[in-house]
């Protein structure tokens, strides 16, 4: 499966792919994260984690703080292995 290397969203559909500077579709990033060859936002990994959790039914439905913390850590671990955050970490 093709996923955005910034936010982890599925980009197997062309309409979800970002665009390179030359107008071709990006193979790495989605349309929300990447536009005309540059990142469309300056968000940090931590902000992406927060954003992801906001839209996570699993997180929103979690009963305890322990469970929420666990889901948050999983989300952070998932995102931090993506290309954008690997590069940022170097
Ligand atoms: Zn994205």
Tab-separated table of C-alpha atoms and ligand atoms in Angstrom:
chain	number	residue	atom	x	y	z
A	1	UNK	CA	0.000	0.000	0.000
A	2	UNK	CA	1.197	3.481	-0.809
A	3	UNK	CA	1.066	5.814	2.142
A	4	UNK	CA	1.985	9.443	2.617
A	5	UNK	CA	5.491	9.602	4.106
A	6	UNK	CA	4.465	12.539	6.268
A	7	UNK	CA	1.017	11.793	7.717
A	8	UNK	CA	0.603	8.091	6.958
A	9	UNK	CA	-2.578	8.430	4.955
A	10	UNK	CA	-3.369	6.083	2.085
A	11	UNK	CA	-2.328	7.652	-1.228
A	12	UNK	CA	-3.022	4.783	-3.589
A	13	UNK	CA	-5.609	6.960	-5.355
A	14	UNK	CA	-4.127	9.580	-7.674
A	15	UNK	CA	-6.393	12.324	-6.358
A	16	UNK	CA	-4.808	11.962	-2.930
A	17	UNK	CA	-1.240	12.313	-4.142
A	18	UNK	CA	0.709	15.552	-3.686
A	19	UNK	CA	2.414	17.345	-6.562
A	20	UNK	CA	6.060	17.843	-7.456
A	21	UNK	CA	7.543	21.147	-8.639
A	22	UNK	CA	7.275	19.985	-12.262
A	23	UNK	CA	3.592	19.158	-11.919
A	24	UNK	CA	3.968	15.393	-11.715
A	25	UNK	CA	2.379	13.486	-8.869
A	26	UNK	CA	4.437	12.757	-5.788
A	27	UNK	CA	5.001	9.091	-5.010
A	28	UNK	CA	5.810	9.880	-1.381
A	29	UNK	CA	3.371	12.461	-0.090
A	30	UNK	CA	-0.325	13.264	-0.061
A	31	UNK	CA	-2.029	16.363	-1.426
A	32	UNK	CA	-2.512	17.824	2.052
A	33	UNK	CA	1.138	17.558	3.045
A	34	UNK	CA	2.902	18.262	-0.222
A	35	UNK	CA	2.134	20.746	-2.964
A	36	UNK	CA	4.236	21.979	-5.910
A	37	UNK	CA	7.364	20.334	-4.593
A	38	UNK	CA	7.262	21.707	-1.062
A	39	UNK	CA	5.591	20.773	2.182
A	40	UNK	CA	2.242	22.499	2.511
A	41	UNK	CA	2.689	22.996	6.238
A	42	UNK	CA	5.358	23.476	8.864
A	43	UNK	CA	3.816	21.109	11.361
A	44	UNK	CA	6.032	19.109	13.666
A	45	UNK	CA	5.772	15.376	14.212
A	46	UNK	CA	4.134	16.075	17.558
A	47	UNK	CA	1.460	18.208	15.900
A	48	UNK	CA	0.779	15.457	13.397
A	49	UNK	CA	0.364	13.031	16.277
A	50	UNK	CA	-2.181	15.343	17.939
A	51	UNK	CA	-4.012	15.801	14.651
A	52	UNK	CA	-4.112	12.076	13.995
A	53	UNK	CA	-5.543	11.414	17.437
A	54	UNK	CA	-8.272	13.970	16.919
A	55	UNK	CA	-9.559	11.879	14.027
A	56	UNK	CA	-8.954	8.511	15.630
A	57	UNK	CA	-12.199	6.840	16.750
A	58	UNK	CA	-10.078	4.432	18.757
A	59	UNK	CA	-8.456	7.273	20.695
A	60	UNK	CA	-11.647	9.290	21.116
A	61	UNK	CA	-13.423	6.212	22.396
A	62	UNK	CA	-10.678	5.203	24.819
A	63	UNK	CA	-11.948	4.972	28.402
A	64	UNK	CA	-8.792	5.431	30.407
A	65	UNK	CA	-5.776	7.731	30.330
A	66	UNK	CA	-3.541	4.666	30.179
A	67	UNK	CA	-5.262	3.493	27.025
A	68	UNK	CA	-5.080	6.978	25.472
A	69	UNK	CA	-1.398	7.180	26.282
A	70	UNK	CA	-0.804	3.807	24.640
A	71	UNK	CA	-2.599	4.803	21.439
A	72	UNK	CA	-0.686	8.088	21.367
A	73	UNK	CA	2.630	6.280	21.654
A	74	UNK	CA	1.661	3.853	18.893
A	75	UNK	CA	0.680	6.754	16.663
A	76	UNK	CA	3.980	8.517	17.340
A	77	UNK	CA	5.959	5.341	16.669
A	78	UNK	CA	4.083	4.796	13.404
A	79	UNK	CA	4.594	8.349	12.146
A	80	UNK	CA	8.211	8.637	13.233
A	81	UNK	CA	9.280	5.876	10.844
A	82	UNK	CA	7.967	7.778	7.829
A	83	UNK	CA	10.459	9.425	5.480
A	84	UNK	CA	9.729	13.052	6.396
A	85	UNK	CA	10.403	12.440	10.082
A	86	UNK	CA	13.369	10.165	9.466
A	87	UNK	CA	15.026	12.956	7.541
A	88	UNK	CA	14.125	15.511	10.197
A	89	UNK	CA	15.705	13.312	12.836
A	90	UNK	CA	19.103	13.144	11.095
B	1	LIG	ZN1	0.194	13.491	4.096
